[in-house]
Amino acid sequence: MNRIQCIKGDITSLQVDVIVNAANNSLMGGGGVDGAIHRVGGPQILDECMAIRKRQGGCPTGEAVITTAGNLKAKFVIHTVGPYWTGNSEEEEVLLANAYRNCLTLAVGNLAKTIAFPNISTGIYGFPKRRAAEIAIQEVSDFLERDQSLDQVIFCCFDLENFEIYKALLKM
Ligand code: AR6
């Protein structure tokens, strides 16, 4: 069975163990998928983000933190911060890869079997979509080769352009 899938849809509607949020360093919510996750998940998620902020002062770019999923169907939300695209491609590509890998590591550490990712950094943060997809798929594939505990990784694409890119790269 192929453990990597892509779908087109709203990540807040998915029934998976972990939903990944494309957050910002403050962890205090925002627009895009971040706004949607907090809106649907309810205030419990923000409460836990605030507790994390008190403890460690936000989330550095490329790293990830975990909270409850509140009213979402998932068990957890993992908040990661992708890079803001400035064109400094080498550094930003590494940070994007780190974001995917750190989410996977944190998910496995919390015994998750299924995880769904949005297309991190490709909205408000402006990362080129095709390059972001190549990095995401590479990082997830490498991780799954080393790790047998995750059953399924879903790339949840919201916009048609990203969906078409993932379908082509994953040969779906
Ligand atoms: N489900 C799945 N994907 C979605 C959804 C949804 N409900 N809504 C948007 N997307 P973005 P970024 C897609 O802008 O670029 C926030 O303000 C969207 O089409 O949400 O990492 C944060 O607080 C795009 O492909 O995140 C940060 O400040 C992808 O999600 C900043 O935006 C990511 O777009 C992060 O920017």
Short mmCIF file of N, CA and C and ligand atoms in Angstrom, two decimals:
data_model
loop_
_atom_site.label_atom_id
_atom_site.label_comp_id
_atom_site.label_asym_id
_atom_site.label_seq_id
_atom_site.Cartn_x
_atom_site.Cartn_y
_atom_site.Cartn_z
N MET A 1 0.84 -1.20 0.00
CA MET A 1 0.00 0.00 0.00
C MET A 1 0.87 1.26 0.00
N ASN A 2 0.44 2.25 -0.76
CA ASN A 2 1.20 3.49 -0.77
C ASN A 2 0.87 4.30 0.48
N ARG A 3 1.89 4.61 1.24
CA ARG A 3 1.65 5.31 2.51
C ARG A 3 1.56 6.82 2.32
N ILE A 4 1.81 7.30 1.11
CA ILE A 4 1.70 8.74 0.83
C ILE A 4 0.54 8.98 -0.13
N GLN A 5 -0.29 9.95 0.22
CA GLN A 5 -1.47 10.26 -0.59
C GLN A 5 -1.62 11.75 -0.74
N CYS A 6 -2.27 12.19 -1.80
CA CYS A 6 -2.68 13.59 -1.83
C CYS A 6 -4.16 13.67 -2.11
N ILE A 7 -4.80 14.64 -1.47
CA ILE A 7 -6.22 14.87 -1.69
C ILE A 7 -6.43 16.37 -1.85
N LYS A 8 -7.58 16.73 -2.40
CA LYS A 8 -7.92 18.15 -2.47
C LYS A 8 -9.03 18.38 -1.47
N GLY A 9 -8.85 19.33 -0.56
CA GLY A 9 -9.91 19.59 0.41
C GLY A 9 -9.47 20.48 1.54
N ASP A 10 -10.36 20.54 2.53
CA ASP A 10 -10.15 21.38 3.72
C ASP A 10 -9.60 20.49 4.83
N ILE A 11 -8.42 20.81 5.31
CA ILE A 11 -7.75 19.94 6.27
C ILE A 11 -8.53 19.83 7.59
N THR A 12 -9.34 20.83 7.90
CA THR A 12 -10.07 20.80 9.18
C THR A 12 -11.15 19.73 9.20
N SER A 13 -11.49 19.18 8.05
CA SER A 13 -12.56 18.18 8.01
C SER A 13 -12.01 16.75 8.12
N LEU A 14 -10.69 16.59 8.19
CA LEU A 14 -10.12 15.24 8.10
C LEU A 14 -10.11 14.50 9.44
N GLN A 15 -10.34 13.20 9.34
CA GLN A 15 -10.27 12.33 10.50
C GLN A 15 -8.94 11.57 10.47
N VAL A 16 -7.95 12.19 11.05
CA VAL A 16 -6.60 11.61 11.10
C VAL A 16 -6.09 11.83 12.53
N ASP A 17 -5.01 11.17 12.89
CA ASP A 17 -4.48 11.38 14.24
C ASP A 17 -3.93 12.79 14.41
N VAL A 18 -3.21 13.26 13.40
CA VAL A 18 -2.57 14.57 13.49
C VAL A 18 -2.90 15.44 12.29
N ILE A 19 -3.32 16.66 12.58
CA ILE A 19 -3.45 17.70 11.54
C ILE A 19 -2.30 18.68 11.76
N VAL A 20 -1.57 18.96 10.71
CA VAL A 20 -0.47 19.93 10.82
C VAL A 20 -0.99 21.32 10.48
N ASN A 21 -0.55 22.28 11.27
CA ASN A 21 -0.89 23.67 11.04
C ASN A 21 0.33 24.43 10.53
N ALA A 22 0.12 25.25 9.50
CA ALA A 22 1.17 26.16 9.01
C ALA A 22 1.04 27.46 9.79
N ALA A 23 1.72 27.51 10.94
CA ALA A 23 1.56 28.62 11.87
C ALA A 23 2.64 29.69 11.64
N ASN A 24 2.74 30.61 12.57
CA ASN A 24 3.84 31.59 12.54
C ASN A 24 4.58 31.53 13.88
N ASN A 25 5.70 32.24 13.99
CA ASN A 25 6.55 32.13 15.18
C ASN A 25 5.81 32.45 16.48
N SER A 26 4.79 33.26 16.40
CA SER A 26 4.08 33.68 17.63
C SER A 26 3.17 32.58 18.17
N LEU A 27 2.72 31.69 17.31
CA LEU A 27 1.73 30.64 17.66
C LEU A 27 0.39 31.24 18.08
N MET A 28 0.16 32.49 17.74
CA MET A 28 -1.06 33.15 18.21
C MET A 28 -2.16 33.19 17.15
N GLY A 29 -2.05 32.35 16.14
CA GLY A 29 -3.08 32.30 15.10
C GLY A 29 -2.77 33.28 13.98
N GLY A 30 -3.58 33.22 12.93
CA GLY A 30 -3.34 34.08 11.77
C GLY A 30 -4.38 33.80 10.71
N GLY A 31 -4.02 34.02 9.46
CA GLY A 31 -4.96 33.77 8.36
C GLY A 31 -4.75 32.37 7.79
N GLY A 32 -5.18 32.14 6.57
CA GLY A 32 -4.96 30.88 5.86
C GLY A 32 -5.41 29.66 6.65
N VAL A 33 -4.62 28.61 6.55
CA VAL A 33 -4.99 27.36 7.21
C VAL A 33 -4.93 27.51 8.74
N ASP A 34 -4.06 28.36 9.22
CA ASP A 34 -3.94 28.64 10.65
C ASP A 34 -5.27 29.19 11.18
N GLY A 35 -5.81 30.17 10.47
CA GLY A 35 -7.10 30.75 10.86
C GLY A 35 -8.19 29.69 10.88
N ALA A 36 -8.21 28.85 9.85
CA ALA A 36 -9.25 27.82 9.73
C ALA A 36 -9.15 26.81 10.88
N ILE A 37 -7.95 26.39 11.21
CA ILE A 37 -7.76 25.39 12.27
C ILE A 37 -8.22 25.95 13.63
N HIS A 38 -7.85 27.17 13.94
CA HIS A 38 -8.28 27.76 15.21
C HIS A 38 -9.79 28.01 15.22
N ARG A 39 -10.34 28.39 14.08
CA ARG A 39 -11.78 28.67 13.99
C ARG A 39 -12.57 27.39 14.25
N VAL A 40 -12.21 26.32 13.58
CA VAL A 40 -12.96 25.07 13.71
C VAL A 40 -12.58 24.34 15.01
N GLY A 41 -11.31 24.40 15.39
CA GLY A 41 -10.84 23.66 16.56
C GLY A 41 -11.25 24.27 17.89
N GLY A 42 -11.51 25.57 17.89
CA GLY A 42 -11.97 26.23 19.11
C GLY A 42 -10.84 26.72 20.00
N PRO A 43 -11.19 27.41 21.10
CA PRO A 43 -10.23 28.15 21.93
C PRO A 43 -9.23 27.30 22.69
N GLN A 44 -9.53 26.02 22.86
CA GLN A 44 -8.60 25.16 23.61
C GLN A 44 -7.22 25.09 22.94
N ILE A 45 -7.22 25.16 21.62
CA ILE A 45 -5.94 25.09 20.89
C ILE A 45 -5.10 26.33 21.20
N LEU A 46 -5.73 27.49 21.16
CA LEU A 46 -4.99 28.73 21.45
C LEU A 46 -4.52 28.76 22.90
N ASP A 47 -5.33 28.24 23.81
CA ASP A 47 -4.92 28.17 25.23
C ASP A 47 -3.61 27.39 25.36
N GLU A 48 -3.53 26.25 24.67
CA GLU A 48 -2.31 25.43 24.76
C GLU A 48 -1.13 26.11 24.06
N CYS A 49 -1.42 26.82 22.97
CA CYS A 49 -0.35 27.56 22.29
C CYS A 49 0.20 28.64 23.22
N MET A 50 -0.67 29.28 23.97
CA MET A 50 -0.22 30.33 24.91
C MET A 50 0.65 29.73 26.00
N ALA A 51 0.29 28.54 26.47
CA ALA A 51 1.10 27.87 27.50
C ALA A 51 2.49 27.53 26.94
N ILE A 52 2.53 27.10 25.70
CA ILE A 52 3.82 26.79 25.05
C ILE A 52 4.66 28.06 24.93
N ARG A 53 4.01 29.15 24.54
CA ARG A 53 4.71 30.45 24.44
C ARG A 53 5.32 30.86 25.76
N LYS A 54 4.56 30.66 26.82
CA LYS A 54 5.07 31.02 28.15
C LYS A 54 6.32 30.21 28.48
N ARG A 55 6.26 28.93 28.08
CA ARG A 55 7.37 28.02 28.38
C ARG A 55 8.59 28.29 27.52
N GLN A 56 8.39 28.42 26.24
CA GLN A 56 9.55 28.47 25.33
C GLN A 56 9.57 29.69 24.42
N GLY A 57 8.58 30.58 24.55
CA GLY A 57 8.60 31.82 23.76
C GLY A 57 8.38 31.60 22.28
N GLY A 58 7.31 30.94 21.90
CA GLY A 58 6.97 30.78 20.48
C GLY A 58 7.64 29.59 19.84
N CYS A 59 7.58 29.53 18.53
CA CYS A 59 8.14 28.38 17.80
C CYS A 59 9.07 28.89 16.70
N PRO A 60 10.36 28.53 16.78
CA PRO A 60 11.29 28.96 15.74
C PRO A 60 10.93 28.36 14.37
N THR A 61 11.29 29.03 13.33
CA THR A 61 11.04 28.56 11.96
C THR A 61 11.70 27.19 11.74
N GLY A 62 10.92 26.27 11.18
CA GLY A 62 11.43 24.92 10.91
C GLY A 62 11.18 23.95 12.05
N GLU A 63 10.74 24.46 13.20
CA GLU A 63 10.46 23.56 14.33
C GLU A 63 8.96 23.33 14.47
N ALA A 64 8.57 22.51 15.46
CA ALA A 64 7.17 22.13 15.58
C ALA A 64 6.80 21.92 17.04
N VAL A 65 5.55 22.21 17.38
CA VAL A 65 5.02 21.96 18.73
C VAL A 65 3.66 21.28 18.59
N ILE A 66 3.24 20.61 19.66
CA ILE A 66 1.99 19.84 19.59
C ILE A 66 0.98 20.33 20.62
N THR A 67 -0.28 20.37 20.21
CA THR A 67 -1.38 20.71 21.13
C THR A 67 -2.54 19.74 20.90
N THR A 68 -3.55 19.88 21.75
CA THR A 68 -4.82 19.22 21.52
C THR A 68 -5.37 19.64 20.15
N ALA A 69 -6.34 18.88 19.66
CA ALA A 69 -7.01 19.28 18.42
C ALA A 69 -8.37 19.90 18.73
N GLY A 70 -8.66 20.13 19.99
CA GLY A 70 -9.92 20.78 20.36
C GLY A 70 -11.12 20.08 19.74
N ASN A 71 -11.94 20.85 19.04
CA ASN A 71 -13.16 20.30 18.44
C ASN A 71 -12.94 19.63 17.09
N LEU A 72 -11.72 19.60 16.63
CA LEU A 72 -11.45 18.90 15.36
C LEU A 72 -11.57 17.40 15.56
N LYS A 73 -11.70 16.66 14.46
CA LYS A 73 -11.82 15.20 14.58
C LYS A 73 -10.48 14.54 14.87
N ALA A 74 -9.40 15.26 14.68
CA ALA A 74 -8.06 14.72 14.92
C ALA A 74 -7.79 14.59 16.41
N LYS A 75 -6.69 13.90 16.75
CA LYS A 75 -6.28 13.80 18.16
C LYS A 75 -5.40 14.97 18.56
N PHE A 76 -4.53 15.37 17.64
CA PHE A 76 -3.58 16.44 17.92
C PHE A 76 -3.48 17.40 16.74
N VAL A 77 -3.08 18.63 17.07
CA VAL A 77 -2.60 19.54 16.02
C VAL A 77 -1.11 19.75 16.27
N ILE A 78 -0.33 19.57 15.23
CA ILE A 78 1.09 19.92 15.30
C ILE A 78 1.27 21.23 14.55
N HIS A 79 1.77 22.23 15.27
CA HIS A 79 1.97 23.55 14.68
C HIS A 79 3.43 23.67 14.27
N THR A 80 3.64 23.93 13.00
CA THR A 80 5.01 24.16 12.55
C THR A 80 5.07 25.52 11.89
N VAL A 81 6.27 26.03 11.74
CA VAL A 81 6.43 27.34 11.09
C VAL A 81 7.33 27.16 9.89
N GLY A 82 6.75 27.33 8.72
CA GLY A 82 7.53 27.26 7.49
C GLY A 82 8.26 28.58 7.27
N PRO A 83 9.21 28.58 6.35
CA PRO A 83 9.93 29.81 6.06
C PRO A 83 9.10 30.77 5.22
N TYR A 84 9.31 32.05 5.43
CA TYR A 84 8.77 33.09 4.56
C TYR A 84 9.72 33.20 3.37
N TRP A 85 9.18 33.09 2.17
CA TRP A 85 10.02 33.05 0.97
C TRP A 85 10.55 34.44 0.64
N THR A 86 11.87 34.58 0.68
CA THR A 86 12.47 35.86 0.28
C THR A 86 13.32 35.67 -0.97
N GLY A 87 13.45 34.41 -1.43
CA GLY A 87 14.29 34.13 -2.59
C GLY A 87 15.66 33.61 -2.21
N ASN A 88 15.92 33.56 -0.91
CA ASN A 88 17.18 32.98 -0.41
C ASN A 88 17.00 31.47 -0.38
N SER A 89 17.03 30.87 -1.58
CA SER A 89 16.45 29.54 -1.73
C SER A 89 17.10 28.47 -0.88
N GLU A 90 18.43 28.48 -0.79
CA GLU A 90 19.08 27.36 -0.09
C GLU A 90 18.65 27.29 1.37
N GLU A 91 18.73 28.42 2.05
CA GLU A 91 18.38 28.47 3.46
C GLU A 91 16.90 28.15 3.68
N GLU A 92 16.07 28.70 2.81
CA GLU A 92 14.63 28.51 2.99
C GLU A 92 14.20 27.09 2.65
N GLU A 93 14.88 26.46 1.70
CA GLU A 93 14.57 25.06 1.38
C GLU A 93 14.90 24.16 2.57
N VAL A 94 16.02 24.42 3.23
CA VAL A 94 16.40 23.62 4.41
C VAL A 94 15.36 23.80 5.52
N LEU A 95 14.92 25.03 5.73
CA LEU A 95 13.95 25.29 6.79
C LEU A 95 12.61 24.60 6.49
N LEU A 96 12.23 24.56 5.22
CA LEU A 96 10.97 23.89 4.87
C LEU A 96 11.09 22.38 5.11
N ALA A 97 12.20 21.81 4.71
CA ALA A 97 12.44 20.38 4.95
C ALA A 97 12.43 20.08 6.45
N ASN A 98 13.08 20.95 7.23
CA ASN A 98 13.09 20.76 8.69
C ASN A 98 11.67 20.76 9.24
N ALA A 99 10.82 21.65 8.74
CA ALA A 99 9.45 21.75 9.24
C ALA A 99 8.73 20.41 9.04
N TYR A 100 8.82 19.84 7.85
CA TYR A 100 8.15 18.55 7.58
C TYR A 100 8.73 17.46 8.48
N ARG A 101 10.05 17.39 8.56
CA ARG A 101 10.69 16.31 9.32
C ARG A 101 10.37 16.41 10.81
N ASN A 102 10.39 17.63 11.35
CA ASN A 102 10.11 17.80 12.78
C ASN A 102 8.66 17.46 13.11
N CYS A 103 7.75 17.74 12.20
CA CYS A 103 6.35 17.34 12.42
C CYS A 103 6.22 15.82 12.46
N LEU A 104 6.89 15.15 11.55
CA LEU A 104 6.81 13.69 11.50
C LEU A 104 7.40 13.07 12.77
N THR A 105 8.53 13.59 13.20
CA THR A 105 9.18 13.08 14.41
C THR A 105 8.28 13.26 15.63
N LEU A 106 7.67 14.44 15.73
CA LEU A 106 6.79 14.72 16.86
C LEU A 106 5.53 13.84 16.80
N ALA A 107 5.02 13.60 15.62
CA ALA A 107 3.84 12.74 15.46
C ALA A 107 4.16 11.31 15.92
N VAL A 108 5.27 10.80 15.47
CA VAL A 108 5.67 9.43 15.85
C VAL A 108 5.91 9.35 17.36
N GLY A 109 6.50 10.38 17.92
CA GLY A 109 6.74 10.43 19.37
C GLY A 109 5.44 10.42 20.17
N ASN A 110 4.36 10.82 19.53
CA ASN A 110 3.05 10.80 20.18
C ASN A 110 2.17 9.65 19.67
N LEU A 111 2.83 8.66 19.08
CA LEU A 111 2.19 7.40 18.67
C LEU A 111 1.13 7.56 17.58
N ALA A 112 1.25 8.62 16.79
CA ALA A 112 0.30 8.82 15.69
C ALA A 112 0.55 7.79 14.59
N LYS A 113 -0.54 7.44 13.92
CA LYS A 113 -0.46 6.52 12.77
C LYS A 113 -0.77 7.24 11.47
N THR A 114 -1.56 8.30 11.56
CA THR A 114 -1.96 9.03 10.35
C THR A 114 -1.78 10.52 10.58
N ILE A 115 -1.31 11.20 9.54
CA ILE A 115 -1.01 12.64 9.66
C ILE A 115 -1.34 13.32 8.34
N ALA A 116 -1.92 14.51 8.44
CA ALA A 116 -2.22 15.29 7.23
C ALA A 116 -1.50 16.63 7.29
N PHE A 117 -0.85 16.96 6.16
CA PHE A 117 -0.12 18.22 6.03
C PHE A 117 -0.84 19.17 5.08
N PRO A 118 -0.90 20.45 5.40
CA PRO A 118 -1.24 21.44 4.37
C PRO A 118 0.02 21.72 3.56
N ASN A 119 -0.07 22.51 2.53
CA ASN A 119 1.11 22.83 1.71
C ASN A 119 1.82 24.02 2.37
N ILE A 120 2.62 23.67 3.38
CA ILE A 120 3.28 24.66 4.24
C ILE A 120 4.06 25.70 3.43
N SER A 121 3.89 26.95 3.82
CA SER A 121 4.62 28.10 3.24
C SER A 121 4.16 28.52 1.84
N THR A 122 3.24 27.79 1.23
CA THR A 122 2.92 28.12 -0.18
C THR A 122 1.76 29.09 -0.32
N GLY A 123 1.23 29.59 0.81
CA GLY A 123 0.16 30.59 0.75
C GLY A 123 0.74 31.96 1.03
N ILE A 124 0.39 32.47 2.19
CA ILE A 124 0.82 33.81 2.61
C ILE A 124 2.35 33.95 2.58
N TYR A 125 3.08 32.88 2.87
CA TYR A 125 4.54 32.95 2.93
C TYR A 125 5.23 32.84 1.56
N GLY A 126 4.45 32.56 0.50
CA GLY A 126 4.94 32.75 -0.86
C GLY A 126 6.02 31.81 -1.40
N PHE A 127 6.21 30.66 -0.76
CA PHE A 127 7.22 29.71 -1.26
C PHE A 127 6.75 29.15 -2.61
N PRO A 128 7.61 29.05 -3.61
CA PRO A 128 7.19 28.50 -4.91
C PRO A 128 6.60 27.09 -4.74
N LYS A 129 5.41 26.89 -5.31
CA LYS A 129 4.64 25.68 -4.99
C LYS A 129 5.30 24.38 -5.45
N ARG A 130 5.81 24.40 -6.65
CA ARG A 130 6.39 23.16 -7.19
C ARG A 130 7.64 22.75 -6.37
N ARG A 131 8.47 23.71 -6.09
CA ARG A 131 9.69 23.41 -5.30
C ARG A 131 9.31 22.95 -3.89
N ALA A 132 8.30 23.59 -3.32
CA ALA A 132 7.85 23.20 -1.97
C ALA A 132 7.33 21.76 -1.98
N ALA A 133 6.61 21.39 -3.02
CA ALA A 133 6.07 20.03 -3.11
C ALA A 133 7.19 19.01 -3.24
N GLU A 134 8.20 19.32 -4.05
CA GLU A 134 9.33 18.40 -4.21
C GLU A 134 10.02 18.16 -2.86
N ILE A 135 10.22 19.24 -2.12
CA ILE A 135 10.88 19.13 -0.81
C ILE A 135 10.01 18.32 0.15
N ALA A 136 8.72 18.62 0.18
CA ALA A 136 7.80 17.94 1.09
C ALA A 136 7.78 16.43 0.81
N ILE A 137 7.66 16.06 -0.45
CA ILE A 137 7.57 14.65 -0.82
C ILE A 137 8.89 13.93 -0.53
N GLN A 138 9.98 14.60 -0.83
CA GLN A 138 11.30 14.00 -0.56
C GLN A 138 11.47 13.73 0.94
N GLU A 139 11.15 14.72 1.74
CA GLU A 139 11.35 14.62 3.18
C GLU A 139 10.45 13.53 3.77
N VAL A 140 9.21 13.49 3.34
CA VAL A 140 8.27 12.48 3.85
C VAL A 140 8.71 11.09 3.39
N SER A 141 9.10 10.96 2.14
CA SER A 141 9.53 9.64 1.63
C SER A 141 10.74 9.14 2.40
N ASP A 142 11.72 10.01 2.61
CA ASP A 142 12.92 9.61 3.36
C ASP A 142 12.55 9.18 4.76
N PHE A 143 11.65 9.92 5.38
CA PHE A 143 11.25 9.60 6.76
C PHE A 143 10.56 8.23 6.81
N LEU A 144 9.65 7.99 5.88
CA LEU A 144 8.89 6.73 5.89
C LEU A 144 9.79 5.53 5.62
N GLU A 145 10.87 5.76 4.90
CA GLU A 145 11.81 4.67 4.67
C GLU A 145 12.48 4.23 5.97
N ARG A 146 12.73 5.22 6.83
CA ARG A 146 13.39 4.93 8.11
C ARG A 146 12.40 4.49 9.18
N ASP A 147 11.14 4.91 9.06
CA ASP A 147 10.16 4.72 10.12
C ASP A 147 9.01 3.86 9.61
N GLN A 148 8.73 2.80 10.35
CA GLN A 148 7.64 1.91 9.92
C GLN A 148 6.34 2.16 10.69
N SER A 149 6.36 3.10 11.64
CA SER A 149 5.20 3.22 12.53
C SER A 149 4.06 4.05 11.94
N LEU A 150 4.35 4.94 11.03
CA LEU A 150 3.28 5.74 10.42
C LEU A 150 2.62 4.94 9.30
N ASP A 151 1.28 4.89 9.32
CA ASP A 151 0.55 4.16 8.27
C ASP A 151 0.28 5.04 7.06
N GLN A 152 -0.01 6.32 7.32
CA GLN A 152 -0.42 7.16 6.22
C GLN A 152 -0.07 8.64 6.41
N VAL A 153 0.48 9.22 5.35
CA VAL A 153 0.75 10.65 5.32
C VAL A 153 -0.06 11.24 4.17
N ILE A 154 -0.91 12.20 4.51
CA ILE A 154 -1.78 12.81 3.50
C ILE A 154 -1.34 14.24 3.25
N PHE A 155 -1.10 14.57 1.98
CA PHE A 155 -0.90 15.97 1.61
C PHE A 155 -2.27 16.52 1.24
N CYS A 156 -2.78 17.39 2.08
CA CYS A 156 -4.12 17.95 1.86
C CYS A 156 -3.98 19.29 1.15
N CYS A 157 -4.29 19.28 -0.14
CA CYS A 157 -4.14 20.48 -0.97
C CYS A 157 -5.45 21.25 -1.00
N PHE A 158 -5.38 22.53 -0.81
CA PHE A 158 -6.58 23.36 -0.76
C PHE A 158 -6.84 23.98 -2.13
N ASP A 159 -5.76 24.36 -2.78
CA ASP A 159 -5.92 24.99 -4.10
C ASP A 159 -5.59 23.98 -5.20
N LEU A 160 -6.26 24.20 -6.34
CA LEU A 160 -6.13 23.25 -7.45
C LEU A 160 -4.70 23.17 -7.96
N GLU A 161 -3.99 24.28 -7.97
CA GLU A 161 -2.62 24.28 -8.49
C GLU A 161 -1.74 23.32 -7.69
N ASN A 162 -1.81 23.42 -6.36
CA ASN A 162 -1.03 22.50 -5.52
C ASN A 162 -1.47 21.05 -5.74
N PHE A 163 -2.77 20.84 -5.84
CA PHE A 163 -3.28 19.47 -6.03
C PHE A 163 -2.73 18.87 -7.32
N GLU A 164 -2.74 19.64 -8.38
CA GLU A 164 -2.23 19.14 -9.67
C GLU A 164 -0.73 18.83 -9.57
N ILE A 165 0.01 19.68 -8.86
CA ILE A 165 1.46 19.46 -8.70
C ILE A 165 1.71 18.15 -7.94
N TYR A 166 0.99 17.95 -6.85
CA TYR A 166 1.19 16.73 -6.04
C TYR A 166 0.77 15.48 -6.81
N LYS A 167 -0.37 15.57 -7.52
CA LYS A 167 -0.81 14.40 -8.29
C LYS A 167 0.26 14.00 -9.30
N ALA A 168 0.84 14.98 -9.95
CA ALA A 168 1.86 14.69 -10.96
C ALA A 168 3.11 14.10 -10.30
N LEU A 169 3.56 14.71 -9.21
CA LEU A 169 4.80 14.23 -8.57
C LEU A 169 4.61 12.85 -7.95
N LEU A 170 3.42 12.59 -7.43
CA LEU A 170 3.15 11.29 -6.78
C LEU A 170 2.62 10.26 -7.78
N LYS A 171 2.47 10.69 -9.04
CA LYS A 171 1.97 9.82 -10.11
C LYS A 171 0.62 9.22 -9.73
N MET A 172 -0.28 10.06 -9.24
CA MET A 172 -1.61 9.57 -8.82
C MET A 172 -2.67 9.89 -9.88
N1 AR6 B 1 -7.12 23.34 4.50
C1 AR6 B 1 -6.00 23.01 3.84
N2 AR6 B 1 -5.17 23.91 3.30
C2 AR6 B 1 -5.50 25.21 3.41
C3 AR6 B 1 -6.65 25.66 4.09
C4 AR6 B 1 -7.49 24.65 4.66
N3 AR6 B 1 -8.60 24.96 5.32
N4 AR6 B 1 -6.68 27.02 4.02
C5 AR6 B 1 -5.59 27.41 3.32
N5 AR6 B 1 -4.89 26.33 2.93
P1 AR6 B 1 -1.13 29.59 4.42
P2 AR6 B 1 1.78 29.80 4.91
C6 AR6 B 1 -3.64 26.21 2.15
O1 AR6 B 1 -1.19 30.97 3.89
O2 AR6 B 1 2.00 30.14 3.49
C7 AR6 B 1 -0.91 32.38 8.50
O3 AR6 B 1 -1.41 33.67 8.70
C8 AR6 B 1 -3.26 27.34 1.23
O4 AR6 B 1 -3.96 27.22 -0.01
O5 AR6 B 1 -2.21 29.12 5.31
O6 AR6 B 1 2.64 28.77 5.56
C9 AR6 B 1 0.05 31.94 9.59
O7 AR6 B 1 -0.32 32.46 10.85
C10 AR6 B 1 -1.77 27.08 1.04
O8 AR6 B 1 -1.55 26.13 0.02
O9 AR6 B 1 0.27 29.33 5.24
C11 AR6 B 1 1.34 32.53 9.12
O10 AR6 B 1 1.45 33.89 9.48
C12 AR6 B 1 -1.35 26.43 2.37
O11 AR6 B 1 -2.56 26.14 3.05
C13 AR6 B 1 1.25 32.42 7.62
O12 AR6 B 1 -0.14 32.37 7.32
C14 AR6 B 1 -0.51 27.32 3.24
O13 AR6 B 1 -0.99 28.65 3.16
C15 AR6 B 1 1.86 31.15 7.11
O14 AR6 B 1 1.88 31.14 5.72
#
